[in-house]
Coordinates of C-alpha atoms in Angstrom, one line a residue:
M213 CA -4.2 -11.8 -11.0
H214 CA -5.7 -14.1 -8.4
I215 CA -3.3 -15.8 -6.0
P216 CA -5.1 -18.5 -4.0
F217 CA -3.7 -19.3 -0.5
A218 CA -3.6 -23.0 0.2
A219 CA -5.5 -24.5 3.1
S220 CA -3.1 -25.1 6.0
E221 CA -3.5 -26.3 9.5
R222 CA -2.9 -23.5 12.0
S223 CA 0.6 -23.2 13.4
T224 CA 2.0 -26.3 11.7
I225 CA 5.7 -25.8 11.2
G226 CA 8.3 -26.8 8.6
I227 CA 12.1 -26.0 8.4
E228 CA 14.5 -25.7 5.5
W229 CA 18.2 -25.8 6.4
E230 CA 20.9 -25.1 3.8
L231 CA 24.2 -27.0 4.5
A232 CA 27.6 -26.6 3.1
L233 CA 29.7 -29.6 2.0
V234 CA 33.3 -29.1 3.1
D235 CA 36.5 -31.1 2.8
Q236 CA 37.5 -33.0 5.9
D237 CA 41.2 -32.1 5.4
S238 CA 41.3 -28.6 4.0
G239 CA 38.0 -27.2 5.3
D240 CA 37.3 -25.8 1.8
L241 CA 34.1 -26.3 0.0
R242 CA 33.6 -29.5 -2.1
Q243 CA 31.6 -29.5 -5.3
V244 CA 30.0 -32.9 -4.7
A245 CA 26.3 -32.1 -4.2
Q246 CA 25.2 -34.0 -7.4
T247 CA 27.1 -37.1 -6.3
V248 CA 25.4 -36.9 -2.9
L249 CA 21.9 -36.3 -4.3
D250 CA 22.3 -39.2 -6.8
A251 CA 23.3 -41.4 -3.9
V252 CA 20.3 -40.6 -1.7
A253 CA 17.7 -40.5 -4.6
P254 CA 14.9 -43.0 -4.4
A255 CA 15.1 -46.1 -6.5
D256 CA 12.5 -44.8 -8.9
G257 CA 14.9 -42.0 -9.9
G258 CA 12.8 -39.2 -8.4
E259 CA 13.9 -36.5 -6.0
H260 CA 14.5 -37.3 -2.3
P261 CA 11.5 -35.9 -0.3
H262 CA 13.7 -34.2 2.3
I263 CA 17.2 -33.7 0.7
K264 CA 17.1 -31.1 -2.0
Q265 CA 19.3 -29.4 -4.6
E266 CA 20.5 -25.8 -4.3
L267 CA 22.1 -23.2 -6.5
L268 CA 25.7 -24.2 -6.0
L269 CA 27.3 -27.7 -6.1
N270 CA 28.8 -27.2 -2.7
T271 CA 25.3 -27.1 -1.0
V272 CA 22.5 -29.4 -0.1
E273 CA 19.3 -28.4 1.6
V274 CA 17.5 -30.6 4.2
V275 CA 13.8 -29.9 4.7
S276 CA 11.3 -31.3 7.3
G277 CA 7.8 -32.4 6.6
V278 CA 4.7 -30.5 7.8
C279 CA 5.0 -30.9 11.5
H280 CA 3.1 -29.9 14.6
T281 CA 6.0 -29.3 16.9
V282 CA 9.6 -28.0 16.6
R283 CA 10.8 -31.3 18.0
E284 CA 9.1 -33.2 15.3
A285 CA 10.6 -30.9 12.6
T286 CA 14.1 -31.2 14.0
D287 CA 13.8 -35.0 14.3
D288 CA 12.9 -35.0 10.6
L289 CA 16.0 -33.0 9.8
G290 CA 18.1 -35.2 12.0
R291 CA 17.1 -38.3 10.0
S292 CA 18.0 -36.6 6.7
I293 CA 21.4 -35.6 8.1
E294 CA 22.1 -39.1 9.3
Q295 CA 21.3 -40.4 5.8
L296 CA 23.6 -37.8 4.3
R297 CA 26.5 -38.8 6.6
G298 CA 26.3 -42.3 5.3
V299 CA 27.1 -40.9 1.8
I300 CA 29.6 -38.2 2.6
D301 CA 31.7 -39.8 5.3
P302 CA 33.4 -42.2 2.7
L303 CA 34.0 -39.1 0.5
R304 CA 35.8 -37.4 3.4
V305 CA 33.2 -34.6 3.3
E306 CA 31.7 -32.8 6.3
L307 CA 28.5 -30.8 6.8
M308 CA 28.8 -27.2 8.0
C309 CA 26.4 -24.3 8.3
A310 CA 27.0 -20.6 8.7
G311 CA 25.8 -17.6 6.8
T312 CA 29.0 -17.7 4.8
H313 CA 32.0 -20.0 4.6
P314 CA 34.9 -18.1 6.3
F315 CA 37.5 -18.3 3.6
A316 CA 36.1 -20.0 0.4
R317 CA 36.3 -18.0 -2.8
W318 CA 33.1 -17.4 -4.8
T319 CA 35.1 -17.4 -8.0
Q320 CA 35.8 -21.1 -7.5
Q321 CA 32.3 -22.4 -7.0
K322 CA 30.3 -24.3 -9.6
V323 CA 26.6 -23.7 -10.3
T324 CA 24.1 -26.6 -10.5
D325 CA 23.4 -27.5 -14.1
K326 CA 19.7 -26.5 -14.2
E327 CA 18.0 -24.0 -16.5
R328 CA 16.5 -22.0 -13.7
Y329 CA 19.8 -21.5 -12.0
A330 CA 21.5 -20.6 -15.3
T331 CA 18.7 -18.0 -15.9
L332 CA 19.3 -16.5 -12.5
I333 CA 23.0 -16.2 -13.0
D334 CA 22.6 -14.8 -16.5
R335 CA 20.4 -12.1 -15.2
T336 CA 22.1 -11.2 -11.9
Q337 CA 25.7 -11.6 -13.2
W338 CA 28.4 -10.5 -10.6
W339 CA 26.0 -10.3 -7.7
G340 CA 24.4 -13.7 -8.5
R341 CA 27.7 -15.4 -8.8
Q342 CA 28.7 -14.1 -5.4
M343 CA 25.7 -15.8 -3.6
L344 CA 28.0 -18.0 -1.6
I345 CA 25.7 -17.8 1.3
Y346 CA 23.5 -20.1 3.5
G347 CA 20.3 -19.5 5.3
V348 CA 17.4 -21.1 7.2
H349 CA 13.7 -20.8 6.3
V350 CA 10.9 -21.5 8.8
H351 CA 7.4 -22.0 7.6
V352 CA 4.4 -21.6 9.9
G353 CA 0.9 -22.5 8.8
I354 CA -1.8 -19.8 8.8
E355 CA -5.4 -21.0 8.5
D356 CA -6.9 -17.8 7.2
R357 CA -5.5 -15.8 4.3
D358 CA -6.7 -12.5 5.9
K359 CA -4.2 -13.1 8.8
V360 CA -1.2 -13.4 6.6
L361 CA -0.3 -9.8 5.9
P362 CA -1.0 -8.5 9.4
I363 CA 1.1 -11.2 10.9
S364 CA 3.9 -10.6 8.3
R365 CA 3.9 -6.9 9.3
A366 CA 4.0 -7.7 13.0
M367 CA 6.9 -10.2 12.4
L368 CA 8.9 -7.3 10.9
T369 CA 9.0 -5.6 14.3
H370 CA 11.1 -8.6 15.4
Y371 CA 13.4 -8.6 12.3
G372 CA 16.5 -7.5 14.2
H373 CA 16.0 -10.0 16.9
F374 CA 16.1 -12.9 14.5
L375 CA 19.1 -11.6 12.5
A376 CA 21.1 -10.9 15.7
L377 CA 20.5 -14.3 17.2
S378 CA 21.3 -16.1 14.0
A379 CA 24.2 -13.9 12.7
S380 CA 26.9 -16.2 11.6
S381 CA 28.7 -14.5 8.6
P382 CA 31.4 -12.2 9.9
F383 CA 34.0 -13.5 7.5
W384 CA 34.0 -13.3 3.7
G385 CA 36.7 -14.5 1.4
G386 CA 39.2 -14.9 4.3
Q387 CA 38.6 -11.4 5.8
D388 CA 36.6 -10.1 8.8
T389 CA 34.0 -7.8 7.3
G390 CA 33.3 -6.0 10.6
Y391 CA 29.7 -7.2 10.3
A392 CA 27.9 -9.9 12.4
S393 CA 25.9 -10.8 9.3
N394 CA 27.5 -10.0 6.0
R395 CA 25.1 -12.5 4.3
A396 CA 22.0 -10.4 5.1
L397 CA 23.3 -7.3 3.2
M398 CA 24.7 -9.4 0.3
F399 CA 21.5 -11.2 -0.4
Q400 CA 19.4 -8.1 -0.7
Q401 CA 21.4 -7.1 -3.8
L402 CA 19.3 -9.6 -5.8
P403 CA 16.2 -8.4 -7.6
T404 CA 13.1 -9.0 -5.4
A405 CA 15.2 -10.0 -2.4
G406 CA 15.5 -8.1 0.9
L407 CA 12.7 -6.5 2.9
P408 CA 9.1 -7.1 1.8
F409 CA 6.6 -4.3 1.0
Q410 CA 4.2 -3.8 3.9
F411 CA 0.9 -4.4 2.0
D412 CA -2.4 -3.9 3.9
H413 CA -4.6 -6.0 1.6
W414 CA -4.1 -9.3 -0.4
H415 CA -5.2 -7.6 -3.6
E416 CA -2.2 -5.3 -3.3
L417 CA 0.1 -8.3 -3.2
E418 CA -1.7 -9.7 -6.2
Q419 CA -1.2 -6.5 -8.1
Y420 CA 2.5 -6.4 -7.3
V421 CA 3.0 -10.0 -8.5
D422 CA 1.0 -9.2 -11.6
D423 CA 3.2 -6.2 -12.3
M424 CA 6.4 -8.2 -11.8
M425 CA 5.3 -11.0 -14.1
H426 CA 3.9 -8.6 -16.8
T427 CA 7.2 -6.7 -16.9
G428 CA 9.3 -9.9 -16.9
V429 CA 10.9 -9.4 -13.5
I430 CA 9.7 -12.8 -12.3
D431 CA 8.1 -15.9 -13.9
H432 CA 6.9 -17.5 -10.7
F433 CA 5.8 -16.4 -7.3
D434 CA 8.8 -18.2 -5.7
E435 CA 11.2 -15.8 -7.4
I436 CA 10.1 -13.2 -4.9
R437 CA 12.9 -13.7 -2.4
W438 CA 11.8 -11.4 0.5
D439 CA 13.1 -11.9 4.0
I440 CA 9.5 -12.6 5.1
R441 CA 7.0 -13.7 2.5
P442 CA 3.7 -15.5 2.2
S443 CA 4.0 -19.0 0.7
P444 CA 0.6 -19.4 -1.1
K445 CA 1.3 -22.9 -2.3
F446 CA 1.9 -24.2 1.2
G447 CA -0.5 -21.9 3.1
T448 CA 2.3 -20.6 5.3
L449 CA 4.2 -17.5 6.3
E450 CA 7.9 -18.1 5.5
M451 CA 10.5 -16.5 7.7
R452 CA 13.8 -16.2 5.6
I453 CA 15.6 -13.7 7.8
C454 CA 18.1 -15.9 9.4
D455 CA 21.8 -16.6 8.6
G456 CA 22.8 -20.3 8.3
I457 CA 22.5 -21.8 11.8
P458 CA 25.5 -24.0 12.8
S459 CA 23.8 -26.5 15.3
M460 CA 20.6 -28.3 15.8
S461 CA 20.0 -26.9 19.3
E462 CA 20.3 -23.3 18.0
L463 CA 18.1 -24.1 15.0
A464 CA 15.4 -25.5 17.4
S465 CA 15.5 -22.5 19.6
I466 CA 15.2 -20.0 16.7
A467 CA 12.4 -22.1 15.1
A468 CA 10.6 -22.1 18.5
L469 CA 10.8 -18.3 18.7
T470 CA 9.3 -18.1 15.2
H471 CA 6.6 -20.6 16.0
C472 CA 5.6 -18.9 19.2
L473 CA 5.5 -15.4 17.7
V474 CA 3.4 -16.3 14.7
E475 CA 0.9 -18.1 17.0
H476 CA 0.9 -15.2 19.5
H477 CA 0.1 -12.7 16.8
S478 CA -2.6 -15.0 15.5
R479 CA -4.2 -15.1 18.9
E480 CA -4.1 -11.3 19.1
L481 CA -6.0 -11.1 15.8
D482 CA -8.6 -13.6 17.2
A483 CA -9.0 -11.4 20.2
G484 CA -9.8 -8.4 17.9
R485 CA -6.6 -6.6 18.8
E486 CA -4.5 -4.6 16.3
L487 CA -1.0 -6.1 15.7
P488 CA 2.1 -4.0 16.1
S489 CA 3.9 -2.6 13.0
I490 CA 6.7 -0.1 12.4
P491 CA 7.5 2.1 9.4
S492 CA 9.6 0.5 6.7
W493 CA 12.4 3.0 7.4
F494 CA 12.7 1.7 10.9
V495 CA 12.7 -1.9 9.7
Q496 CA 15.5 -1.1 7.3
E497 CA 17.5 0.6 10.0
N498 CA 17.0 -2.4 12.3
K499 CA 18.2 -4.8 9.6
W500 CA 21.4 -2.8 9.2
R501 CA 22.0 -2.5 13.0
A502 CA 21.5 -6.2 13.6
A503 CA 23.7 -7.1 10.6
R504 CA 26.4 -4.7 11.8
Y505 CA 26.3 -5.1 15.6
G506 CA 24.5 -8.4 16.1
M507 CA 23.8 -9.0 19.8
D508 CA 25.0 -5.5 20.7
A509 CA 22.4 -3.9 18.4
I510 CA 20.1 -1.3 19.8
L511 CA 16.8 -1.8 18.0
I512 CA 13.9 0.5 17.3
L513 CA 10.9 -1.1 18.8
D514 CA 7.8 0.8 17.7
R515 CA 6.3 3.7 15.8
E516 CA 7.2 6.0 18.7
A517 CA 10.9 5.2 18.1
R518 CA 11.6 3.6 21.5
E519 CA 14.9 1.8 21.4
E520 CA 16.4 -1.0 23.4
L521 CA 19.3 -3.4 23.4
V522 CA 18.2 -6.5 21.5
T523 CA 19.0 -8.9 24.4
D524 CA 17.0 -6.8 26.9
D525 CA 14.0 -6.9 24.6
L526 CA 14.4 -10.6 24.0
E527 CA 14.2 -11.2 27.7
R528 CA 10.9 -9.4 27.8
L529 CA 9.7 -11.3 24.8
L530 CA 10.6 -14.7 26.1
V531 CA 8.5 -14.1 29.3
Q532 CA 5.6 -12.9 27.2
L533 CA 5.7 -16.1 25.0
E534 CA 6.0 -18.6 27.8
P535 CA 2.3 -19.6 27.7
V536 CA 2.3 -20.0 24.0
A537 CA 5.4 -22.1 24.1
E538 CA 3.7 -24.4 26.6
D539 CA 0.8 -24.8 24.2
L540 CA 3.0 -25.5 21.3
A541 CA 5.2 -28.0 23.2
C542 CA 8.4 -26.0 22.6
A543 CA 9.1 -24.4 26.0
E544 CA 12.4 -26.2 26.3
E545 CA 13.5 -25.1 22.9
L546 CA 12.4 -21.5 23.4
Q547 CA 14.6 -21.4 26.6
G548 CA 17.6 -22.1 24.4
I549 CA 17.4 -18.4 23.2
R550 CA 18.7 -17.5 26.7
E551 CA 21.5 -19.9 26.2
I552 CA 22.5 -18.1 23.0
M553 CA 22.4 -14.8 24.8
R554 CA 24.2 -15.9 28.0
A555 CA 26.7 -18.5 27.0
G556 CA 29.1 -18.3 24.1
G557 CA 26.9 -15.8 22.2
A558 CA 25.7 -16.0 18.6
S559 CA 27.8 -17.8 16.0
Y560 CA 29.5 -14.7 14.7
Q561 CA 30.9 -14.1 18.2
R562 CA 32.0 -17.7 18.7
Q563 CA 33.7 -17.7 15.2
R564 CA 35.6 -14.5 16.0
A565 CA 36.7 -16.0 19.4
V566 CA 38.0 -19.2 17.6
A567 CA 39.9 -17.0 15.1
A568 CA 41.5 -15.0 17.9
Q569 CA 42.5 -18.1 19.7
N570 CA 44.2 -19.4 16.6
G571 CA 46.1 -16.4 15.4
G572 CA 43.5 -15.5 12.8
E573 CA 43.6 -18.9 11.1
L574 CA 40.1 -19.4 9.6
D575 CA 40.5 -23.1 8.9
A576 CA 40.2 -23.4 12.7
V577 CA 36.8 -21.6 12.4
V578 CA 35.6 -24.1 9.8
A579 CA 36.7 -26.9 12.1
A580 CA 34.7 -25.4 15.0
L581 CA 31.6 -25.0 12.8
V582 CA 32.0 -28.6 11.6
E583 CA 32.3 -29.8 15.2
E584 CA 29.1 -27.9 16.2
M585 CA 27.2 -29.5 13.4
R586 CA 28.4 -32.9 14.5
V587 CA 27.6 -32.6 18.2
G588 CA 24.4 -30.6 17.6
H589 CA 25.1 -27.7 19.9
P590 CA 27.5 -24.8 20.4
V591 CA 31.0 -25.8 21.7
L592 CA 32.1 -23.2 24.2
D593 CA 35.1 -24.7 25.9
R594 CA 37.9 -25.1 23.4
T595 CA 40.8 -25.0 25.9

């Protein structure tokens, strides 16, 4: 099988943001996605270019265009959200984003009436029906196919950093799971989801896809749902690690970190230097540590098994990436990573704090997440 990799301008960026539709009064999920999508559809009856359908009727996805800066991408998303609010405000529906809804029940959710979704649920059954989860995908353009797999392997060395920063799913079905990101461990139960194989050569990826299609595991490349994957049709590397991110400022910061790291590794390849990588068993352990402990995770950094607290390694990484951030015009957004670390913490920490302040009532957590989406940044003072 030959898998062509589309021509893509180097270090262009695109963002996909999955958003929950919640009732203004109860905070529970509302099954109104089709109503919303119909209302924003173009007059010719086609699909909105930036507001998309998802698996469940409680979800819409906003996507940016192909952009050159993080600011350009988030401005794109902001325009789509403004358009959505014109439709959902009269319905008394709010937008919310987190890796999971704190108390909604998966048994009460409705699946979008599309054949591909029905096929997915038919195959995956109990696990598929439980996919009441939300994530963020960041695409970064790579101009040379030969760079894709080395950069993908290098990005795996930062897996735990992205998951810890974005972790926003401590609650599931009304209970505290004890994890910072319950979503990350749930999603990997689906076939072809989870950590990618660390292929050295493109033909190995082609052989894998050929095998998966020949044996009926997948029908299309997009059914490979790895946490990091090449996107051949766009000519990008797609980072799919992150939990749903509650606010625009946090989204911009984590997108900037993604943007800078991919470009940094691309420059290292240009200079003839070997990119970092770590064994798959260390990546798997880092995923679990970040999902469990979030910003308190001690991550394995390299093949020599050196370990460091994720926040300490992030500080080093931010200094290293400063020149790249200047070149990509996202220095301000990248500095927001420090705000996540030093202020109210990641979303899972803020959610638990709100729950504690409200006697464990999770509708207060939903209200806090809705507010953060509305104002565009974490809300730290709730006194």
